[in-house]
XYZ file of C-alpha atoms in Angstrom:
557
model
C 76.054 133.952 173.036
C 76.478 136.941 171.519
C 73.539 138.933 175.116
C 77.130 137.006 177.269
C 79.292 138.634 174.934
C 78.106 141.973 174.522
C 77.305 141.229 179.017
C 81.185 141.193 178.744
C 82.040 144.104 176.911
C 79.905 146.534 179.243
C 81.731 144.885 181.862
C 84.482 146.039 180.143
C 83.460 149.614 179.687
C 82.401 150.363 182.986
C 85.605 148.842 184.007
C 87.099 151.877 181.544
C 84.465 154.261 182.758
C 86.472 156.127 185.169
C 89.213 157.057 182.228
C 86.557 158.289 179.727
C 86.740 161.468 180.418
C 91.134 160.908 180.088
C 90.042 159.150 176.484
C 87.698 161.319 175.586
C 90.866 164.403 176.314
C 93.210 161.945 174.646
C 91.768 161.411 171.588
C 91.741 164.875 170.314
C 95.266 166.031 171.342
C 95.971 162.991 169.932
C 94.299 163.720 166.111
C 95.633 166.863 166.119
C 99.258 165.887 167.053
C 99.159 163.403 163.903
C 97.583 166.026 161.722
C 100.263 168.235 162.518
C 102.787 165.818 161.902
C 101.167 164.824 158.510
C 100.718 168.582 157.200
C 104.890 168.896 158.054
C 105.535 165.304 156.587
C 102.581 166.413 153.162
C 105.820 169.795 153.182
C 108.260 167.513 153.166
C 107.160 165.316 150.967
C 105.989 167.719 148.394
C 109.335 169.501 148.856
C 111.246 166.237 147.560
C 109.172 164.837 145.162
C 109.347 168.088 143.662
C 113.415 168.237 144.263
C 113.199 164.671 142.541
C 110.901 165.082 140.093
C 112.191 168.056 137.989
C 115.725 165.896 138.413
C 114.004 162.581 137.068
C 112.602 165.622 134.648
C 115.730 166.255 133.295
C 117.145 163.181 133.518
C 113.853 161.838 131.514
C 114.277 164.776 128.826
C 118.248 163.392 128.328
C 117.036 159.889 127.802
C 114.185 160.910 125.888
C 116.159 163.545 123.325
C 118.879 160.529 122.710
C 115.864 158.077 122.631
C 114.738 159.659 120.292
C 117.912 160.078 118.144
C 118.362 156.686 118.110
C 115.087 156.994 116.962
C 115.766 158.153 113.996
C 119.047 157.111 113.614
C 117.297 152.926 113.833
C 114.083 153.976 111.990
C 116.118 154.879 108.265
C 116.974 151.108 108.499
C 114.612 148.941 106.289
C 111.529 147.523 108.764
C 112.905 144.732 110.099
C 110.446 141.613 111.899
C 111.402 138.775 114.134
C 108.718 135.214 114.401
C 108.354 134.061 118.353
C 106.072 131.005 116.288
C 104.357 129.160 120.356
C 103.308 125.889 120.164
C 101.717 124.330 122.591
C 101.268 120.186 122.206
C 98.722 117.761 123.596
C 101.076 115.103 126.403
C 100.551 112.734 122.977
C 102.235 115.052 120.938
C 99.217 116.373 119.207
C 99.649 119.788 118.312
C 96.515 122.216 120.016
C 97.449 125.760 118.699
C 99.823 127.800 117.084
C 100.019 131.741 117.755
C 102.662 133.908 116.852
C 104.202 136.557 119.446
C 105.832 139.056 115.580
C 108.066 141.566 116.533
C 108.415 144.710 114.213
C 111.563 147.093 114.578
C 112.449 150.078 112.870
C 109.133 151.740 112.207
C 108.323 154.446 114.229
C 106.411 155.902 111.957
C 105.783 154.218 108.733
C 102.623 152.034 108.367
C 103.306 148.535 108.592
C 101.289 145.801 107.027
C 101.587 142.399 107.574
C 100.774 138.736 106.467
C 99.249 136.152 107.830
C 96.010 133.598 108.498
C 95.172 134.504 112.234
C 92.110 133.750 113.661
C 92.405 136.062 115.914
C 94.952 138.802 116.546
C 96.078 140.426 120.364
C 98.109 144.223 120.696
C 100.757 143.922 122.937
C 102.570 146.663 122.868
C 100.342 149.181 122.829
C 100.058 149.693 118.684
C 97.717 151.960 117.208
C 95.415 151.183 114.884
C 95.776 147.466 114.798
C 93.616 145.873 112.617
C 92.953 141.806 110.578
C 91.474 141.798 107.658
C 92.371 138.882 104.780
C 94.986 137.365 106.019
C 96.831 140.971 105.855
C 97.137 142.516 109.891
C 97.633 146.504 110.289
C 99.177 148.667 112.677
C 100.925 152.263 113.191
C 104.713 152.082 114.242
C 105.693 153.730 117.264
C 109.625 153.160 118.642
C 111.003 151.040 119.891
C 110.262 147.642 119.984
C 105.927 146.520 118.421
C 104.970 143.443 119.576
C 101.087 141.904 118.701
C 100.060 137.665 119.193
C 98.915 136.464 115.941
C 96.586 132.955 116.786
C 96.533 130.682 113.717
C 94.469 129.166 112.125
C 97.107 126.416 110.631
C 98.455 123.040 113.051
C 101.100 122.656 110.696
C 104.603 122.212 112.335
C 108.075 121.391 111.099
C 107.942 118.199 112.827
C 105.544 115.719 113.179
C 106.026 115.014 117.342
C 104.490 112.386 118.868
C 104.852 110.871 121.962
C 104.101 107.986 123.346
C 104.048 105.787 127.117
C 104.264 102.687 128.545
C 104.014 100.983 131.738
C 105.514 97.636 132.536
C 105.894 97.884 128.158
C 101.479 97.913 127.946
C 100.464 100.783 126.266
C 99.216 103.516 128.281
C 97.345 106.558 127.298
C 99.131 109.630 127.891
C 95.369 110.826 129.925
C 95.633 107.889 132.065
C 99.731 108.383 133.177
C 99.230 110.664 136.079
C 100.070 108.023 138.489
C 101.401 104.920 137.030
C 103.783 102.880 138.989
C 106.061 100.197 137.374
C 108.347 100.215 134.367
C 108.004 103.369 132.660
C 109.287 104.048 128.757
C 108.552 107.216 127.456
C 108.583 106.824 123.627
C 109.616 110.350 121.629
C 109.401 110.036 117.995
C 110.643 113.222 115.649
C 109.598 112.670 112.272
C 109.357 115.210 108.872
C 106.475 117.482 108.127
C 105.949 116.622 104.456
C 103.340 119.015 104.239
C 104.925 122.442 105.293
C 108.423 123.607 103.750
C 111.345 121.774 103.923
C 113.521 124.336 105.162
C 112.786 124.803 108.636
C 113.345 120.669 108.928
C 116.554 120.944 107.244
C 118.855 124.222 108.788
C 116.793 124.137 112.541
C 118.063 122.289 115.528
C 115.371 120.988 117.702
C 116.561 120.853 121.387
C 114.003 118.460 123.286
C 114.540 118.500 127.177
C 113.119 116.432 129.310
C 112.385 116.995 133.466
C 112.241 114.153 135.981
C 111.579 114.393 139.631
C 114.556 112.329 141.157
C 112.419 111.968 144.542
C 109.866 109.927 141.837
C 111.608 108.139 139.246
C 115.196 105.869 139.626
C 117.005 104.481 138.079
C 117.379 106.729 134.684
C 118.204 104.994 130.723
C 118.117 106.715 128.085
C 120.872 107.345 125.376
C 122.456 110.474 123.437
C 121.280 112.923 126.285
C 122.780 115.572 128.501
C 121.825 114.689 131.793
C 122.170 117.526 134.516
C 121.176 117.819 138.066
C 119.300 120.855 138.144
C 117.529 121.674 142.036
C 115.775 117.685 142.322
C 115.294 117.422 138.917
C 117.073 115.791 136.445
C 117.229 117.043 133.019
C 117.888 115.057 130.253
C 118.988 117.135 127.008
C 118.227 115.726 123.917
C 120.062 117.495 120.730
C 118.542 116.876 116.938
C 120.439 118.224 114.571
C 118.931 119.700 110.806
C 117.330 117.347 108.700
C 117.271 114.595 111.452
C 114.881 112.250 112.263
C 115.446 110.619 115.866
C 113.345 108.350 118.122
C 113.895 108.982 122.190
C 113.359 106.093 124.844
C 113.893 107.064 128.295
C 112.438 104.103 130.976
C 112.591 104.619 134.727
C 111.175 103.355 137.899
C 108.116 105.398 139.713
C 105.774 104.749 142.227
C 104.009 107.594 141.029
C 104.852 108.527 138.077
C 104.065 112.270 136.997
C 105.650 114.308 134.104
C 104.607 118.683 135.746
C 106.596 120.500 132.846
C 106.070 118.567 130.215
C 108.192 118.272 127.236
C 109.567 120.948 125.369
C 110.975 121.400 122.634
C 112.794 124.403 121.025
C 113.818 124.971 116.873
C 116.384 127.262 116.275
C 118.336 127.677 114.021
C 121.758 126.472 113.906
C 124.764 128.770 114.363
C 128.141 126.881 115.939
C 131.000 128.895 115.457
C 133.944 126.364 114.433
C 137.156 127.041 114.178
C 139.250 125.042 110.646
C 139.858 121.335 112.158
C 143.731 120.121 111.796
C 143.203 116.760 109.843
C 147.005 116.799 109.424
C 147.107 112.789 111.939
C 143.771 111.789 110.137
C 145.656 112.950 106.490
C 148.271 110.296 107.937
C 146.107 107.533 108.914
C 144.702 108.219 105.004
C 147.611 107.705 103.274
C 148.669 104.811 105.499
C 145.415 103.524 104.589
C 146.525 103.834 100.611
C 149.492 102.564 100.122
C 147.640 99.441 102.236
C 144.643 99.302 99.634
C 146.799 99.993 96.802
C 149.351 96.521 98.425
C 146.461 94.873 98.479
C 145.415 95.838 95.533
C 147.896 94.849 93.829
C 148.172 91.451 95.189
C 144.821 90.611 94.202
C 145.627 91.267 90.471
C 148.295 88.744 91.406
C 146.404 86.527 92.680
C 143.693 87.036 89.185
C 146.201 86.234 86.934
C 147.649 83.352 88.366
C 144.016 82.328 89.346
C 143.586 82.643 85.602
C 146.526 80.806 83.865
C 145.124 77.983 86.694
C 141.925 77.976 85.782
C 142.960 77.626 81.607
C 145.827 74.429 82.530
C 142.891 73.399 84.569
C 140.209 73.468 81.559
C 143.031 72.096 78.775
C 143.696 69.460 81.181
C 140.080 68.769 80.788
C 139.559 68.783 77.142
C 143.193 67.337 76.300
C 141.310 63.554 78.066
C 137.399 64.052 77.509
C 138.145 61.710 74.432
C 140.116 59.086 76.969
C 137.828 57.186 78.277
C 136.258 56.596 74.634
C 139.856 55.696 73.270
C 140.712 52.630 76.087
C 136.891 51.550 75.867
C 138.142 50.675 72.527
C 141.177 49.558 73.557
C 139.087 47.325 75.455
C 137.332 46.166 73.153
C 139.904 45.404 70.662
C 142.047 43.252 73.265
C 138.936 41.367 73.759
C 138.871 40.294 70.319
C 142.593 39.385 69.962
C 141.578 37.305 72.151
C 138.450 36.303 70.985
C 140.592 35.639 67.722
C 143.584 33.742 69.264
C 140.545 31.232 70.424
C 138.641 30.275 67.543
C 142.344 30.577 65.695
C 143.446 27.846 68.397
C 140.158 25.520 66.999
C 140.981 25.637 64.048
C 144.156 24.292 63.907
C 143.571 21.602 66.747
C 140.980 20.961 64.071
C 143.420 20.731 61.021
C 146.327 18.010 63.248
C 144.200 15.156 62.812
C 144.265 12.590 59.903
C 140.519 13.080 58.564
C 141.331 17.319 59.072
C 140.339 19.072 55.804
C 144.049 19.882 55.562
C 144.742 16.708 55.221
C 142.291 15.664 52.049
C 143.397 18.844 51.019
C 146.787 18.392 50.329
C 146.645 14.804 48.986
C 143.960 16.489 46.235
C 146.604 19.489 45.974
C 148.919 16.320 44.649
C 146.273 14.525 42.135
C 145.334 18.459 40.945
C 149.154 18.071 39.967
C 148.904 14.458 38.333
C 146.234 15.141 36.732
C 148.022 18.135 35.035
C 150.307 16.709 33.900
C 148.495 13.249 31.984
C 146.718 15.981 30.135
C 149.848 17.271 29.143
C 151.083 16.655 24.953
C 153.964 15.336 25.819
C 151.924 12.482 28.000
C 149.076 11.895 24.968
C 152.404 11.423 23.098
C 153.970 8.735 25.234
C 150.881 7.085 25.773
C 150.599 6.962 22.193
C 152.425 3.654 21.979
C 150.227 0.786 22.834
C 152.817 -1.274 23.776
C 154.328 1.753 26.816
C 150.552 2.346 27.605
C 150.256 -0.204 29.613
C 153.648 -0.153 31.703
C 153.641 3.469 32.166
C 149.373 3.914 33.593
C 150.389 1.195 35.677
C 153.950 2.853 36.456
C 152.260 5.553 36.875
C 149.493 4.658 39.409
C 151.335 3.344 42.067
C 153.921 5.955 41.480
C 150.715 8.528 42.001
C 149.382 5.875 45.277
C 152.561 5.654 46.536
C 154.114 9.504 45.789
C 149.715 10.181 47.852
C 150.603 8.313 50.401
C 154.044 9.281 51.367
C 153.149 12.785 51.144
C 150.071 12.573 53.146
C 151.986 11.044 55.867
C 154.479 13.644 55.966
C 152.235 16.091 55.680
C 150.111 15.255 58.715
C 153.352 14.488 60.854
C 155.086 17.827 60.329
C 152.012 19.734 60.600
C 151.165 18.036 63.796
C 154.176 18.394 65.083
C 154.469 22.110 63.580
C 150.889 23.186 64.835
C 151.590 21.785 68.132
C 154.006 24.967 68.757
C 151.168 27.293 67.023
C 148.986 26.683 69.703
C 151.629 27.130 72.326
C 152.527 29.901 71.164
C 149.048 31.321 70.833
C 148.154 29.803 74.701
C 151.134 32.313 75.275
C 149.569 34.861 73.455
C 145.980 33.841 74.488
C 147.269 34.515 77.913
C 148.951 37.655 77.936
C 145.594 38.883 75.637
C 143.740 37.450 78.231
C 145.505 40.099 80.943
C 145.381 42.625 78.326
C 142.139 42.887 77.806
C 141.699 42.631 81.306
C 143.669 45.444 81.603
C 142.648 47.916 79.566
C 138.613 47.851 80.853
C 139.869 48.562 84.406
C 142.028 51.477 82.760
C 138.824 52.169 81.144
C 136.957 52.738 84.120
C 140.599 54.524 86.386
C 140.360 57.200 82.799
C 136.163 57.349 83.300
C 136.989 58.728 87.025
C 139.683 61.022 86.727
C 137.820 62.680 83.072
C 135.227 63.129 85.753
C 136.897 64.455 88.655
C 138.862 66.492 86.268
C 135.481 68.183 85.231
C 135.012 68.015 88.252
C 137.824 70.377 89.687
C 137.483 72.722 86.479
C 133.528 73.516 86.872
C 134.482 73.837 90.449
C 137.352 76.395 89.846
C 135.734 77.862 87.298
C 133.364 80.101 90.723
C 136.667 80.295 92.785
C 138.107 81.736 89.806
C 134.931 83.844 89.729
C 135.390 85.049 92.612
C 139.252 85.750 92.474
C 137.976 87.681 89.445
C 135.211 89.736 91.896
C 138.138 90.532 94.530
C 139.874 92.178 92.066
C 137.378 94.449 91.031
C 136.301 95.114 94.058
C 140.214 95.825 95.278
C 140.225 97.701 92.109
C 137.036 99.961 93.450
C 139.072 100.183 96.070
C 141.829 101.372 95.320
C 140.602 103.935 92.785
C 137.761 105.569 95.356
C 140.622 105.928 97.888
C 143.114 107.945 95.433
C 141.372 111.183 96.071
C 140.464 110.288 99.847
C 142.236 112.436 101.800
C 140.504 115.597 99.725
C 137.295 114.089 100.142
C 137.891 113.843 103.968
C 138.769 117.980 103.532
C 135.562 118.641 101.869
C 133.809 116.762 103.777
C 134.211 118.201 107.249
C 133.741 121.636 105.781
C 130.902 120.116 105.046
C 129.806 119.277 108.615
C 131.140 122.203 109.429
C 129.070 124.766 106.917
C 126.115 122.644 108.132
C 126.574 123.764 112.130
C 127.006 128.119 110.662
C 124.092 129.701 108.938
C 125.766 132.710 108.007
C 125.069 131.636 104.188
C 121.185 130.858 105.460
C 118.365 133.878 105.201
C 115.491 132.941 107.010
C 111.740 133.329 105.893
C 108.358 133.863 107.272
C 106.779 130.504 109.307
C 103.754 131.981 108.661
C 103.125 133.602 105.009
C 106.261 133.534 102.475
C 104.552 137.460 101.041
C 106.444 137.923 104.224
C 109.963 139.420 103.705
C 112.788 141.007 106.413
C 113.004 138.261 108.593
C 115.781 138.648 110.988
C 115.032 135.577 113.171
C 112.712 132.099 112.909
C 112.543 130.416 116.531
C 109.789 127.713 117.527
C 109.558 127.392 120.689
C 107.205 124.111 121.322
C 105.806 122.167 125.101
C 103.265 119.463 125.709
C 100.981 119.950 127.899
C 102.150 118.748 131.941
C 101.590 115.451 133.493
C 99.946 115.167 136.965
C 97.829 113.455 139.097
C 95.363 116.383 140.530
C 95.341 116.627 144.420
C 91.718 116.814 146.391
C 91.717 119.797 148.103
C 90.208 119.686 151.495
C 87.943 122.852 153.034
C 88.546 123.587 155.754
C 85.959 126.135 157.813
C 86.794 129.156 159.157
C 85.160 128.892 162.320
C 86.211 131.932 164.056
C 83.822 134.651 164.367
C 83.852 138.040 163.545
C 84.166 140.521 166.713
C 80.748 143.357 166.129
C 82.156 147.153 166.931
C 81.841 147.223 170.705
C 84.905 143.972 170.900
C 86.832 145.947 167.706
C 86.657 149.071 169.789
C 87.803 147.867 173.214
C 90.456 145.446 171.448
C 91.862 149.170 170.338
C 93.252 149.122 173.396
């Protein structure tokens, strides 16, 4: 192949051989013209450059004089320091490394000492004599800004950030997410880090930004985000206010997961200037609320008073009827005893009406007792002292006594029987009445027991209702008390909330070391590493062969 190419080149040379002499004459001529033109252009260029240089030099002198004057004015103040903290995270949120770009102002001609525990430091602005010794950094200040980078040893930051990835509900390691497809959920959990000064967490706004490629990610869902379209990217921005912990959830569908730009977090001092808020409308609503609360409270207190009276009445009733069942039982027992006594009386009267009854015999005995008493009297003894009269009187007395006893016994028996029948009839009526009374008393006793039991239940149950009413009254009293100054409290709360959005009274402190003073600002730039599928690179062979000298020379023509 090489020989063939050389042959072609020789043929071409032969073809132009006739013009060789002409070429040899033209080349020196062209070179001469070029040199002459170049020399002329150089002279003109040098003249122009010299003029321009003089102008630039004069301008630079003026700027230098102005800058020197400015530096002299600025550098009279104290040295100020700005800290930009760059934090690189793994895709899971674990801190990989931290470096700080320290910027110093007003330090021209001054020896500067800074503090920080750095693994290493790097000059970023041509600092003189930069040294890192025993957690102290030294350098000689110059005009303007003075930068150096310090790579921190610590991996502690104000926020504990955790990022989890889920595919179809199953958690997947972040290192394995690239290229995954399905229903994706990214959970970002942001919490306070208790191992570091809380002043940063409590005063710094954390802005969280995540961008999704809309050509690959569909049906994006999230809450609490400001969503913007940036080209083909859907940018989600979340604002985590100072002192707040938050969990963020982003859901979407994709055929090939990637997160090229990772997730960014910017921690800045919150300082939003908000004018005073007109609370007139709010205060009017609060006034209506206070009036309504007072009415509710008055009604609750009236309800409490009525409830207490009803409770006392129920308790008194329960106390009054407490002994009724026992008394009604006693009444029923007495009625039953009376009924038994009447029945016993009837039996005895019935026995007394017979001829052989003890009552008739008693009548005879009473008569005989009177006769015996008469015979034992002195008068009767005197009368019987005469023999003549004794026999006659004795016989007469015996006949009279016998007749009298018989007569009296007969009359007693007949009268008693007639009277006793009337008594028995009355006792029968009394027995019937007492039987009804006894039955009624038994029913009354049973009923009173139920009534008293019911009243006791009402008393016990209402005690709970009354307690509830009293609790309601306590609650409304407390609500009425706590809403009395609500208008002022609302104003104070609004003022406190507005103060959280302003940092005019906040003095920044160094993130790197508490020994550093005159800190004008500290900000955090945090970013996770991106997630994307590595593409296989095709190796394309370059079949183009390098031309030889003759071919290059020929190509000139």
